[in-house]
PDB file of C-alpha atoms in Angstrom:
ATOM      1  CA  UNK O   1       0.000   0.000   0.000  1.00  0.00           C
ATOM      2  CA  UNK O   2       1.360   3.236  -1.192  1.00  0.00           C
ATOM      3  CA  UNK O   3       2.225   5.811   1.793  1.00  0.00           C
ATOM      4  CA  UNK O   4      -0.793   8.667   0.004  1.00  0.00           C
ATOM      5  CA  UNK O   5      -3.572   6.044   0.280  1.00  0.00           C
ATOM      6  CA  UNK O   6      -2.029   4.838   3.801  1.00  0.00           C
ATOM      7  CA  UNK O   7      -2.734   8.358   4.796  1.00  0.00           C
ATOM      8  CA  UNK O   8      -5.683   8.785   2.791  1.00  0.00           C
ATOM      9  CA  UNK O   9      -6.995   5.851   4.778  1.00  0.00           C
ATOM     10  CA  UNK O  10      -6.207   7.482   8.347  1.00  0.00           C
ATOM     11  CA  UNK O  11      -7.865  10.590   7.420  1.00  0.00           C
ATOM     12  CA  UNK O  12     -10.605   9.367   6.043  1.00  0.00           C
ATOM     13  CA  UNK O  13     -11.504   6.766   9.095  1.00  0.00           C
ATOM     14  CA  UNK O  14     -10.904   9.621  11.429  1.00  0.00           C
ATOM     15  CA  UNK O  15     -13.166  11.646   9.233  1.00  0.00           C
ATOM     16  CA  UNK O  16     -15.590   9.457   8.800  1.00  0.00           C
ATOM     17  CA  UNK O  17     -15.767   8.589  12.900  1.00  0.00           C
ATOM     18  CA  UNK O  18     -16.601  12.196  13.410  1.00  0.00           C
ATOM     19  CA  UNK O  19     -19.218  12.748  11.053  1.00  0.00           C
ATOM     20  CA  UNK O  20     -21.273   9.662  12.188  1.00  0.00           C
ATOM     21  CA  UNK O  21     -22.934  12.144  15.205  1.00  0.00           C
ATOM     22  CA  UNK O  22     -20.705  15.129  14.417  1.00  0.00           C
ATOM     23  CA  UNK O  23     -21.754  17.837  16.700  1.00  0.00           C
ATOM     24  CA  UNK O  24     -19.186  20.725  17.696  1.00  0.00           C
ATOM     25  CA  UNK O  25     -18.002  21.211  21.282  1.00  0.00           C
ATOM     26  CA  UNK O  26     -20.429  22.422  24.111  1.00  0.00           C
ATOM     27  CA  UNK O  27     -19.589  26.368  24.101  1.00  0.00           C
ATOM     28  CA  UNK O  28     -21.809  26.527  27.583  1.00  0.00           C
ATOM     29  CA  UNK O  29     -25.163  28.121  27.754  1.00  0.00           C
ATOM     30  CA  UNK O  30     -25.490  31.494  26.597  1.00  0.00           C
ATOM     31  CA  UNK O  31     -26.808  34.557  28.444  1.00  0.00           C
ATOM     32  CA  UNK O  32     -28.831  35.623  25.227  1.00  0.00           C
ATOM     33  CA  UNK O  33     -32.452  36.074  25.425  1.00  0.00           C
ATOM     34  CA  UNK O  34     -34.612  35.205  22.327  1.00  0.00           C
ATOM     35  CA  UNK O  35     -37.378  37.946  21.495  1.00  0.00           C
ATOM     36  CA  UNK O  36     -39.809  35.708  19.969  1.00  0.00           C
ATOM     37  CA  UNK O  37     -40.772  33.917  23.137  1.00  0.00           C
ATOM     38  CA  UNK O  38     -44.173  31.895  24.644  1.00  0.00           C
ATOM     39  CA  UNK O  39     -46.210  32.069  28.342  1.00  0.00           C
ATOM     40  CA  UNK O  40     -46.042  29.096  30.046  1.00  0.00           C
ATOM     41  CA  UNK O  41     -47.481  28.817  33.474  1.00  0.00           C
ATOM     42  CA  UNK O  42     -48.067  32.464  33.691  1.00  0.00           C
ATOM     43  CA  UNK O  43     -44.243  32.865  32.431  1.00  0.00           C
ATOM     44  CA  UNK O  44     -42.594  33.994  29.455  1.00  0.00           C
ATOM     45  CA  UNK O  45     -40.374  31.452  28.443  1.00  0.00           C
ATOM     46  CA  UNK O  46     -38.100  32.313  24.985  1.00  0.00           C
ATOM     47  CA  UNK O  47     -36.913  29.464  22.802  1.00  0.00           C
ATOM     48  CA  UNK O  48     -32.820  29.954  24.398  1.00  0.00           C
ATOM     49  CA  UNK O  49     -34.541  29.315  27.788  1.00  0.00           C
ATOM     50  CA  UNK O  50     -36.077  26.372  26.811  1.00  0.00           C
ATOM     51  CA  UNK O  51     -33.170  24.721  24.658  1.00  0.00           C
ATOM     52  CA  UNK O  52     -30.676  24.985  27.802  1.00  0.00           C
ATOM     53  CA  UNK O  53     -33.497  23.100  29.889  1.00  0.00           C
ATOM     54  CA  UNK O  54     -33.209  20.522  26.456  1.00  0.00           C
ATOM     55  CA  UNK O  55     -29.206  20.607  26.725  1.00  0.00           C
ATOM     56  CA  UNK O  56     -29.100  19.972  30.491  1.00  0.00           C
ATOM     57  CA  UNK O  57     -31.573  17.029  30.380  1.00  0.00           C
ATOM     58  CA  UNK O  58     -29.991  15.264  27.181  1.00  0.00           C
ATOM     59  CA  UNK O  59     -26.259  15.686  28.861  1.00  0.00           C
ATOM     60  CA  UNK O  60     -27.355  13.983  32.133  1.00  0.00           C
ATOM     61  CA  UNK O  61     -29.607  11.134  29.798  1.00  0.00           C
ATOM     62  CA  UNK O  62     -25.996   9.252  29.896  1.00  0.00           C
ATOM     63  CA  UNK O  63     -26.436   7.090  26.620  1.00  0.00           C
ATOM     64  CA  UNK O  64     -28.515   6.609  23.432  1.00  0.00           C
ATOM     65  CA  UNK O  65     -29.263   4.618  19.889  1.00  0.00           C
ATOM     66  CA  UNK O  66     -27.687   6.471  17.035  1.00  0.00           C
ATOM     67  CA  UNK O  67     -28.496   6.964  13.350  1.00  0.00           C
ATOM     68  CA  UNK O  68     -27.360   9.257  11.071  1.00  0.00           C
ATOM     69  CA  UNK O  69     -26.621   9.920   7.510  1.00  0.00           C
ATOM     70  CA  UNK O  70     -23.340  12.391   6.775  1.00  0.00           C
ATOM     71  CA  UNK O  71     -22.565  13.806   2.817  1.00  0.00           C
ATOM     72  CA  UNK O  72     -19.402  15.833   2.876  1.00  0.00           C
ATOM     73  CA  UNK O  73     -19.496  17.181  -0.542  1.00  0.00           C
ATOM     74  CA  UNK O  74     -18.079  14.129  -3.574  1.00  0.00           C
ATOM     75  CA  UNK O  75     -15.689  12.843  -0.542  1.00  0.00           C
ATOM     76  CA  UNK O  76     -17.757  11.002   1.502  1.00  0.00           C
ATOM     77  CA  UNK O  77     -21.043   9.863   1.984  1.00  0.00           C
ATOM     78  CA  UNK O  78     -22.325   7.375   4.927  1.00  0.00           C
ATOM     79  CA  UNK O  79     -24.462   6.185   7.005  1.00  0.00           C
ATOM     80  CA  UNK O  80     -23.887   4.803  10.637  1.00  0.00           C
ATOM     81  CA  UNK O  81     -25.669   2.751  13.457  1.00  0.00           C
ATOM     82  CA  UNK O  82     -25.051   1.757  17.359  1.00  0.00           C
ATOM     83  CA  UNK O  83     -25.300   3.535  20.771  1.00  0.00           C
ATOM     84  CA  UNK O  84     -22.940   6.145  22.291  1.00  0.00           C
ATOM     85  CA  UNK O  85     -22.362   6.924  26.280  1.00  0.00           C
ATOM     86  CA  UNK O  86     -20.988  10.182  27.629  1.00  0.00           C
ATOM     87  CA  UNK O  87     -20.657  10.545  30.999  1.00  0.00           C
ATOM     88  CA  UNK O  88     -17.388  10.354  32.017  1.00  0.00           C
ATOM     89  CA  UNK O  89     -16.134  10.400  28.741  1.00  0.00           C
ATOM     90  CA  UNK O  90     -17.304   9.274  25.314  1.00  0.00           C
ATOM     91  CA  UNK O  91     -17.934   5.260  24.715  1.00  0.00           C
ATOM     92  CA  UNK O  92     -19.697   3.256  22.495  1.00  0.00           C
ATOM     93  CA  UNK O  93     -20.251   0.828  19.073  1.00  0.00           C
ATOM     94  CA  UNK O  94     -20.990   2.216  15.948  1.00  0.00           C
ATOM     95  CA  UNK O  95     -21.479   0.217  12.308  1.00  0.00           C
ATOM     96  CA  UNK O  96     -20.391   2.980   9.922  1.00  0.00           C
ATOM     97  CA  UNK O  97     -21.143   1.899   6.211  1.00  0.00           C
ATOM     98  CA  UNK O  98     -19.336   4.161   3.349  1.00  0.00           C
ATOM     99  CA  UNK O  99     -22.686   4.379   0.553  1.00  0.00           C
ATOM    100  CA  UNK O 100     -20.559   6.949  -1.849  1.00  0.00           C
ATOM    101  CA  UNK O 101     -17.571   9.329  -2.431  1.00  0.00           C
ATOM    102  CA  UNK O 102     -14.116   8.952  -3.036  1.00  0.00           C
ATOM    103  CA  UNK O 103     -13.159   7.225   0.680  1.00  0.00           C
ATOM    104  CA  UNK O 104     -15.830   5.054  -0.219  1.00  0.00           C
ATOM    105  CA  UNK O 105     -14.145   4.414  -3.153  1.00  0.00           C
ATOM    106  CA  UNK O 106     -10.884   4.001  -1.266  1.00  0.00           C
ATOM    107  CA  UNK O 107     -12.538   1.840   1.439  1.00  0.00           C
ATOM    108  CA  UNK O 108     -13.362  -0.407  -1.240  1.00  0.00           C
ATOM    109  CA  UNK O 109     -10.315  -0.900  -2.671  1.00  0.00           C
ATOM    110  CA  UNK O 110      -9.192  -2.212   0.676  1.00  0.00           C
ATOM    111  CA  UNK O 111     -11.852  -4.691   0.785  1.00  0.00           C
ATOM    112  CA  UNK O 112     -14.746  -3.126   2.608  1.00  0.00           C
ATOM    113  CA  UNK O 113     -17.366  -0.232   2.693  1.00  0.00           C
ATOM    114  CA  UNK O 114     -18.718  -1.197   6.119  1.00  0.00           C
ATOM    115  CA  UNK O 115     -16.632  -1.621   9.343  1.00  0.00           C
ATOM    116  CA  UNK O 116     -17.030  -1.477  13.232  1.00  0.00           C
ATOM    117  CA  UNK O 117     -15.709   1.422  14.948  1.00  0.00           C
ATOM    118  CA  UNK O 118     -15.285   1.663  18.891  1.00  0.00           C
ATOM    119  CA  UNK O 119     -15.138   4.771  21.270  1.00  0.00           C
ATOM    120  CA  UNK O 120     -13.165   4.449  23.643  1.00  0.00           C
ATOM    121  CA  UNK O 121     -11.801   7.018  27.059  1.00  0.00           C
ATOM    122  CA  UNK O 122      -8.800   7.721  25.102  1.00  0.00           C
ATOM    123  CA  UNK O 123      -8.839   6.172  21.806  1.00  0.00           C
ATOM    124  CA  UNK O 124     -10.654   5.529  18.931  1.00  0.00           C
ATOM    125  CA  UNK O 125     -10.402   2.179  16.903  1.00  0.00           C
ATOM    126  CA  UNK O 126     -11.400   0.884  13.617  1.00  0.00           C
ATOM    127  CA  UNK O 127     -11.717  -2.402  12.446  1.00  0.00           C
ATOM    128  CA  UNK O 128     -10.956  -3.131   9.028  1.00  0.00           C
ATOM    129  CA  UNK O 129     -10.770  -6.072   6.293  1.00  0.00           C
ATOM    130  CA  UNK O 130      -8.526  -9.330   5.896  1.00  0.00           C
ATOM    131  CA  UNK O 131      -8.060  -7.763   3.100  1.00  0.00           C
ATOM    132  CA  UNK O 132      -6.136  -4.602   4.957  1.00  0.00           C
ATOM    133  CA  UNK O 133      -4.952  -6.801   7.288  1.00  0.00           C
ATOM    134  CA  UNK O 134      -2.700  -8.209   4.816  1.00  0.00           C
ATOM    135  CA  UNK O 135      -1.140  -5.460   4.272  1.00  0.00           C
ATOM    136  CA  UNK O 136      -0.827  -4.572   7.813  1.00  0.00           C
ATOM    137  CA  UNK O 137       1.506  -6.938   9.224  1.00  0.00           C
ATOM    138  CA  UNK O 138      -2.213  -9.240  10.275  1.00  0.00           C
ATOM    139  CA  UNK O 139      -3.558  -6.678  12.205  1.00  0.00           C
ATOM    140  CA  UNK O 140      -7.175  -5.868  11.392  1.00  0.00           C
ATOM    141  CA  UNK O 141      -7.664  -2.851  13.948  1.00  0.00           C
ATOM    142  CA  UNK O 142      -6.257   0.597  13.595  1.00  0.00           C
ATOM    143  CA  UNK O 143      -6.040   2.813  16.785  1.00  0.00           C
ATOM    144  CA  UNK O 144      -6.210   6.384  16.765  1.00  0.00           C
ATOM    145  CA  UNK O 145      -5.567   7.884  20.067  1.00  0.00           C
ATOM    146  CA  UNK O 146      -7.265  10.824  20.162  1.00  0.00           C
ATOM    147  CA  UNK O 147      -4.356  13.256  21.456  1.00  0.00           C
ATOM    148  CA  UNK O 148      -2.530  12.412  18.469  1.00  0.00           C
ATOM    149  CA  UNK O 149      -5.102  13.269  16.075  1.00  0.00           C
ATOM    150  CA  UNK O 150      -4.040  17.034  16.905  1.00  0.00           C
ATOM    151  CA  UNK O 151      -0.546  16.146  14.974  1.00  0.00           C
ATOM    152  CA  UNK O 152      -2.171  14.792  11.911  1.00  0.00           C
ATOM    153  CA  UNK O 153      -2.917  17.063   9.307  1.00  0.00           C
ATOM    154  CA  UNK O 154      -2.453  20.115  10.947  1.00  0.00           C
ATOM    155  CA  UNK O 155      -5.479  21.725  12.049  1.00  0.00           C
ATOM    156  CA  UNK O 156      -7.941  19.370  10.528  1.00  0.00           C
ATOM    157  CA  UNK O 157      -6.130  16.722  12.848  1.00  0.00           C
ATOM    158  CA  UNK O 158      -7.142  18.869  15.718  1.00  0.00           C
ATOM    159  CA  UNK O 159     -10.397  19.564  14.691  1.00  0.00           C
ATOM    160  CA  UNK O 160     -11.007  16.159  14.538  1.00  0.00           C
ATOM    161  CA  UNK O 161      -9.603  15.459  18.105  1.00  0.00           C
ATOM    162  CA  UNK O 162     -12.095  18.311  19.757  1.00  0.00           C
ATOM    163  CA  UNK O 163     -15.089  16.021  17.658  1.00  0.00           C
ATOM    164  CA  UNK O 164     -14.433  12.692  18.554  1.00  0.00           C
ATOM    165  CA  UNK O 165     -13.986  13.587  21.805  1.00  0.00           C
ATOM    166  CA  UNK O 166     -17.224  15.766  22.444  1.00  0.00           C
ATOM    167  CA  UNK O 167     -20.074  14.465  20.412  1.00  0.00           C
ATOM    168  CA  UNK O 168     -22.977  13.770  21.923  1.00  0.00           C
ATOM    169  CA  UNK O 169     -26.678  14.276  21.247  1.00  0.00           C
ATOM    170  CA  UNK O 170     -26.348  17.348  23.157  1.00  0.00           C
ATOM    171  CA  UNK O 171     -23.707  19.258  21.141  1.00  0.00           C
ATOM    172  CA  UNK O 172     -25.932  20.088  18.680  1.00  0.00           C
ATOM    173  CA  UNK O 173     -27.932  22.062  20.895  1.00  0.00           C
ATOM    174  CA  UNK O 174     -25.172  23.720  22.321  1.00  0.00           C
ATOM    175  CA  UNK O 175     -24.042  24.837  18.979  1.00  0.00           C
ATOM    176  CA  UNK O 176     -28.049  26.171  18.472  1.00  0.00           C
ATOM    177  CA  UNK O 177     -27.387  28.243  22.033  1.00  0.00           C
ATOM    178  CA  UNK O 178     -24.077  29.800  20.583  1.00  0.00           C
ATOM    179  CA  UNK O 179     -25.724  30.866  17.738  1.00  0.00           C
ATOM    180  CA  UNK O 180     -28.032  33.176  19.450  1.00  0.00           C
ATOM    181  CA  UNK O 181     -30.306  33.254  16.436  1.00  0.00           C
ATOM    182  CA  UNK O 182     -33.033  30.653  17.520  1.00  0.00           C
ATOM    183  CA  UNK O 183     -36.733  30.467  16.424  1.00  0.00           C
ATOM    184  CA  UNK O 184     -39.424  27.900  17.111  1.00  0.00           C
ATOM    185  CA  UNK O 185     -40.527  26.467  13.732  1.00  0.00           C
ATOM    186  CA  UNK O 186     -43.289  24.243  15.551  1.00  0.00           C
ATOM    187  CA  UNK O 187     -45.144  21.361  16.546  1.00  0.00           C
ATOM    188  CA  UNK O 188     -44.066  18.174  14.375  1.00  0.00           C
ATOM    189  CA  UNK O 189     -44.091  14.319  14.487  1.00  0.00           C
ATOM    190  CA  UNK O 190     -40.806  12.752  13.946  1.00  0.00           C
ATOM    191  CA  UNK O 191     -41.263   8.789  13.591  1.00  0.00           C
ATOM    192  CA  UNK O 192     -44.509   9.141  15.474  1.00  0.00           C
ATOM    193  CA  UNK O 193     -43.070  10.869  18.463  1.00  0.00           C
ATOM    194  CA  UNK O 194     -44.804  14.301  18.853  1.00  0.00           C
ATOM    195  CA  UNK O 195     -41.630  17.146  18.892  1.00  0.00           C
ATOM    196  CA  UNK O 196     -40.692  20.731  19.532  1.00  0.00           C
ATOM    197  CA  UNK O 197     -38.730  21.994  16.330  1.00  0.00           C
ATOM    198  CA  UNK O 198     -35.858  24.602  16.429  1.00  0.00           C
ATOM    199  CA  UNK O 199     -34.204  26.190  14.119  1.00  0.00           C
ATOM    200  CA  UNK O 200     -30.751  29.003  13.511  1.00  0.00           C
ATOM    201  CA  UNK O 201     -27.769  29.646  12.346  1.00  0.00           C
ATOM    202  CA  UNK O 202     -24.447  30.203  12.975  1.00  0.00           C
ATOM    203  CA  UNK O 203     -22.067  32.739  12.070  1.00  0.00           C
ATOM    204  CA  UNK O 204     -18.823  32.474  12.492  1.00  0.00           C
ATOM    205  CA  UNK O 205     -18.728  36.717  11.821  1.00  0.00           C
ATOM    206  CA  UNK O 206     -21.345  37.290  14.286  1.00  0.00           C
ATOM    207  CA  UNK O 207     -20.898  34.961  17.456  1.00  0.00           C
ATOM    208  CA  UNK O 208     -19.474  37.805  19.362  1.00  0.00           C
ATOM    209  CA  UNK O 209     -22.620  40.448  18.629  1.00  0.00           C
ATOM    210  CA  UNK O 210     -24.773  37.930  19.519  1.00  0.00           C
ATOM    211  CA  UNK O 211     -23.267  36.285  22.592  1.00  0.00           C
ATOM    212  CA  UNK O 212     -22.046  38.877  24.571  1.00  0.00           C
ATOM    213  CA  UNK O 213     -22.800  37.149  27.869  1.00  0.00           C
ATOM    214  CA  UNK O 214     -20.904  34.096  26.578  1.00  0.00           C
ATOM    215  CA  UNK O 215     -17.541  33.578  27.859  1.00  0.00           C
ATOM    216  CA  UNK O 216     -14.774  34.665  25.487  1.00  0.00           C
ATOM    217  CA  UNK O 217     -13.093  31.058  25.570  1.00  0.00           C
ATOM    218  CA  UNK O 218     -16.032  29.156  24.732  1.00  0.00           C
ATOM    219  CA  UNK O 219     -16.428  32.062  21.581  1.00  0.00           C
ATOM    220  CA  UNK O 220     -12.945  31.250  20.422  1.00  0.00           C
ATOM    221  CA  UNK O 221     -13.625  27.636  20.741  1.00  0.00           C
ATOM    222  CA  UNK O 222     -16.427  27.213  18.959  1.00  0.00           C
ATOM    223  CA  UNK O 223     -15.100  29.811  16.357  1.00  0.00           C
ATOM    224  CA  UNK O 224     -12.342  28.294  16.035  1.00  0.00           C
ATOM    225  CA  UNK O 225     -13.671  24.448  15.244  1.00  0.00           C
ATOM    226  CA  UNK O 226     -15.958  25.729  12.626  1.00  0.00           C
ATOM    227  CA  UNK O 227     -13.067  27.843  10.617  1.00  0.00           C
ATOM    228  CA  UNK O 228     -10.449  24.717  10.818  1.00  0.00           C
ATOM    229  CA  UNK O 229     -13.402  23.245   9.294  1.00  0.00           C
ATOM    230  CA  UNK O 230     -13.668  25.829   6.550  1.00  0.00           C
ATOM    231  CA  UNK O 231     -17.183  26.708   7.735  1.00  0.00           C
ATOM    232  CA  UNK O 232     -18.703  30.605   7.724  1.00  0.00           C
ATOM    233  CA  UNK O 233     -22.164  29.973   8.427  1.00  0.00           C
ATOM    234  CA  UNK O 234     -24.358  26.592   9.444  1.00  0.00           C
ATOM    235  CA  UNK O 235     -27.974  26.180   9.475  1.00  0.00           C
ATOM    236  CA  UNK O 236     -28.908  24.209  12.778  1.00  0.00           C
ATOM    237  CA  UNK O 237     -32.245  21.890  12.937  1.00  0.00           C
ATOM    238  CA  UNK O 238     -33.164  19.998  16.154  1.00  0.00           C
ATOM    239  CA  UNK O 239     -36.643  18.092  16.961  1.00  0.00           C
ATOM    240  CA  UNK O 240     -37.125  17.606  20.875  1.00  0.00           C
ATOM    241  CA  UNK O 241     -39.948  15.492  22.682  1.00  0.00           C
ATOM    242  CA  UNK O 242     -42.196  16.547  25.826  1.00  0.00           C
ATOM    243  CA  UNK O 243     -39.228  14.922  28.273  1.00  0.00           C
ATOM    244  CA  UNK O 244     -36.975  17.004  26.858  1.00  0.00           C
ATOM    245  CA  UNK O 245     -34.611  14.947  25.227  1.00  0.00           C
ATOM    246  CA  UNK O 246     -33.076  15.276  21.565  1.00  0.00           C
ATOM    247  CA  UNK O 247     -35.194  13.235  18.977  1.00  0.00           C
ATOM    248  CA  UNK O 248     -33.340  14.378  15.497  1.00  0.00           C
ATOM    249  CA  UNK O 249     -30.703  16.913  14.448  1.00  0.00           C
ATOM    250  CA  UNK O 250     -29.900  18.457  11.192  1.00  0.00           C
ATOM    251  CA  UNK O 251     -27.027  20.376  10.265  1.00  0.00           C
ATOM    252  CA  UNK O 252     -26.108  21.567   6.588  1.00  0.00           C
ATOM    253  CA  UNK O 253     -23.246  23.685   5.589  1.00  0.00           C
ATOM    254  CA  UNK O 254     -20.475  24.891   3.093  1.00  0.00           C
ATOM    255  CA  UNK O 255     -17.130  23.145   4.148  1.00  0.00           C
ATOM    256  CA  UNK O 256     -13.771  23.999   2.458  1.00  0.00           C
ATOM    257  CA  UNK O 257     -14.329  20.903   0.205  1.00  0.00           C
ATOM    258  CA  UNK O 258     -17.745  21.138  -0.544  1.00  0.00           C
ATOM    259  CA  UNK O 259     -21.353  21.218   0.898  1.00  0.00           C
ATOM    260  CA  UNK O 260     -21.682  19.292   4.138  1.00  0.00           C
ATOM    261  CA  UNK O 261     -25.507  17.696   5.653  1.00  0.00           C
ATOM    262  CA  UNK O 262     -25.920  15.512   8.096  1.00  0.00           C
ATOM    263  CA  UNK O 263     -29.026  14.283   9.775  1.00  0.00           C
ATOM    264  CA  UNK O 264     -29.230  12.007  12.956  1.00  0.00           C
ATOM    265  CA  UNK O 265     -31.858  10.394  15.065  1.00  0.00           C
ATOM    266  CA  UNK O 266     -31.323   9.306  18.951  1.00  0.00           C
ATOM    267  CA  UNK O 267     -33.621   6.845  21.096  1.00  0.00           C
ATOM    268  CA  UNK O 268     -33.484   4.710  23.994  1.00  0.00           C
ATOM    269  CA  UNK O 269     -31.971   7.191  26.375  1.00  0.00           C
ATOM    270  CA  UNK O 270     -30.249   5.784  29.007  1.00  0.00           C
ATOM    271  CA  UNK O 271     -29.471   2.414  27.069  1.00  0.00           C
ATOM    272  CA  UNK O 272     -26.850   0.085  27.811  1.00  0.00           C
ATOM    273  CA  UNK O 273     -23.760   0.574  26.208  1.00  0.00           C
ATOM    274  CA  UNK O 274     -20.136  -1.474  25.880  1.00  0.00           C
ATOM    275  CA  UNK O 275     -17.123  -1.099  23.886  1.00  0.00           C
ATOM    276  CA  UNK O 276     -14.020  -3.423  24.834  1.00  0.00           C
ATOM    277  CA  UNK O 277     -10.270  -2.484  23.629  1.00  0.00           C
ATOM    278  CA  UNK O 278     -10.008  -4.848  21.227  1.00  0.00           C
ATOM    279  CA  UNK O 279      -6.964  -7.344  21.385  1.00  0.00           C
ATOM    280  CA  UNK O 280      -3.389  -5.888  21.495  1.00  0.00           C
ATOM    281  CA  UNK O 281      -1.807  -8.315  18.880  1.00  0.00           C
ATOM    282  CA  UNK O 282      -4.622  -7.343  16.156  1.00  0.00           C
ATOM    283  CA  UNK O 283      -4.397  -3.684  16.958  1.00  0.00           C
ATOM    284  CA  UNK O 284      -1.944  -1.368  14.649  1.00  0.00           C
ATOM    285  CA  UNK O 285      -1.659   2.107  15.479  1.00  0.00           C
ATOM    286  CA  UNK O 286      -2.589   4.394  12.817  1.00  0.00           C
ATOM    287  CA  UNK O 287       1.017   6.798  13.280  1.00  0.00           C
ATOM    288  CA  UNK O 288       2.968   3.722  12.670  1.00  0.00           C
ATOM    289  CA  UNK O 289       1.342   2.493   9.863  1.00  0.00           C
ATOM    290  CA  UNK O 290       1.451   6.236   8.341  1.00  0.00           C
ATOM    291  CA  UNK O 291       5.388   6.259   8.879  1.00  0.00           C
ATOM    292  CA  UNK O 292       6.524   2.910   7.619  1.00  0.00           C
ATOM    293  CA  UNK O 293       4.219   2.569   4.391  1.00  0.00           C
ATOM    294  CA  UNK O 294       5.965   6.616   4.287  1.00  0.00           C
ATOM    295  CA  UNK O 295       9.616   4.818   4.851  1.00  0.00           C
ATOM    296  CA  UNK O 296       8.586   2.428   2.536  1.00  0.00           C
TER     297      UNK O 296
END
């Protein structure tokens, strides 16, 4: 294997991992009040008010079923399926199935469009085809330890370390909150489930004017995943049920190579979830196999 497709590989499994329930980092609640706002009990509560109630209560919900559908533009397009826990750091099973784009394309060539990723405390693996494993010395798991995404491809590499270890259901709404540009679009069913929709944007330009209770660290945070990301602007959907809990998130916007949507539905909150390390003599680390198909 030629040392551009070994590193095409690591990217795009990293890549890939990330999308499956991307969500950017929690920026904290905002201080922002929403004009358009609604009496209940006597009180007027605005849309921001209600969404850190919805952020609160899906954060302390522990764990979840994940779906979701991610198109990055002609790289990548996927779909993936499992459960996720957060609490006390992110851990879970995902099946992550490449359906188009050139890393499918790549994945393909290595033997497989569908593999089995597990999240780990502090590491991230992928397991990959016999076909791979060939030309891995036998091993048919690549580890990515998240630190050391940071050192990969500059500051993609690091945008992907802040991802994979903060997404959770919850992030999207977070990312809503920093946005301080939230309306309620209205009642709707989603899968039969009645649901509160939301809806903003963000703007990279304007976080500042419209978060000016919001701590300047979480501003530069959040500003600065979205630029590493090549992203301006992104438009922000969520669907939450009466116990306050995130149903289905949307979130579509123009990336540095190309026009990004992804979609995602969560259920069974507070489901079981395991992820083991998987054995140490199948397990290649993604670094080394980057630097000796490089030697090579």
């Amino acid at each position: 294997m030629k040392s551009t497709a070994a590193r095409c590989l690591a990217l795009s499994i990293a890549v890939s991992a990330v999308l499956a329930t991307a969500g950017c980092r929690s920026p904290g609640d905002s201080g922002v009040e929403d004009k358009a706002s609604r009496r209940q009990g006597g009180v007027q509560v605005s849309p921001m008010a209600e969404l850190r109630t919805v952020a609160r209560t899906t954060e302390q919900a522990d764990s979840a079923k994940v779906e979701s559908t991610t198109i990055m533009g002609t790289t990548l397009s996927m779909t993936a399926d499992g459960a996720l826990a957060w609490v006390g750091g992110l851990k879970g099973t995902l099946t992550i199935t490449y359906t188009g784009g050139r890393l499918a394309d790549t994945m393909r060539q290595l033997g497989s469009t569908s593999m089995e990723a597990r999240y780990l405390h502090d590491a991230y693996y992928a397991r990959m085809s016999d076909k791979f494993a060939a030309r891995a010395g036998g091993k048919h798991w690549i580890k990515y330890e998240y630190e050391a995404l940071a050192d990969f491809a500059g500051g993609s590499g690091a945008y992907l370390e802040d991802q994979m270890q903060n997404t959770t259901p919850n992030q999207s709404v977070k990312l809503l909150l920093a946005s301080g540009d939230v309306r309620k679009v209205g009642e709707e069913k989603v899968r039969g489930v009645a649901t509160t929709h939301y809806s903003g944007t963000v703007d990279v330009t304007d976080l500042e004017g419209r978060n000016a209770n919001l701590g300047d660290d979480h501003l530069a945070d959040v500003k600065r995943q979205l630029k590493q990301a090549g992203i301006t602007t992104e438009k922000v959907d969520i669907w939450v049920d009466g116990r306050n809990l995130l149903v289905k998130k949307t979130e579509k916007a123009e990336m540095a190579i190309g026009a990004m949507s992804s979609t995602a539905y969560y259920s069974d909150y507070g489901t079981p979830v395991s992820a083991l390390k998987p054995p140490a003599a199948d397990t290649a680390d993604f670094r080394d196999l980057v630097h000796q198909q490089s030697a090579g």
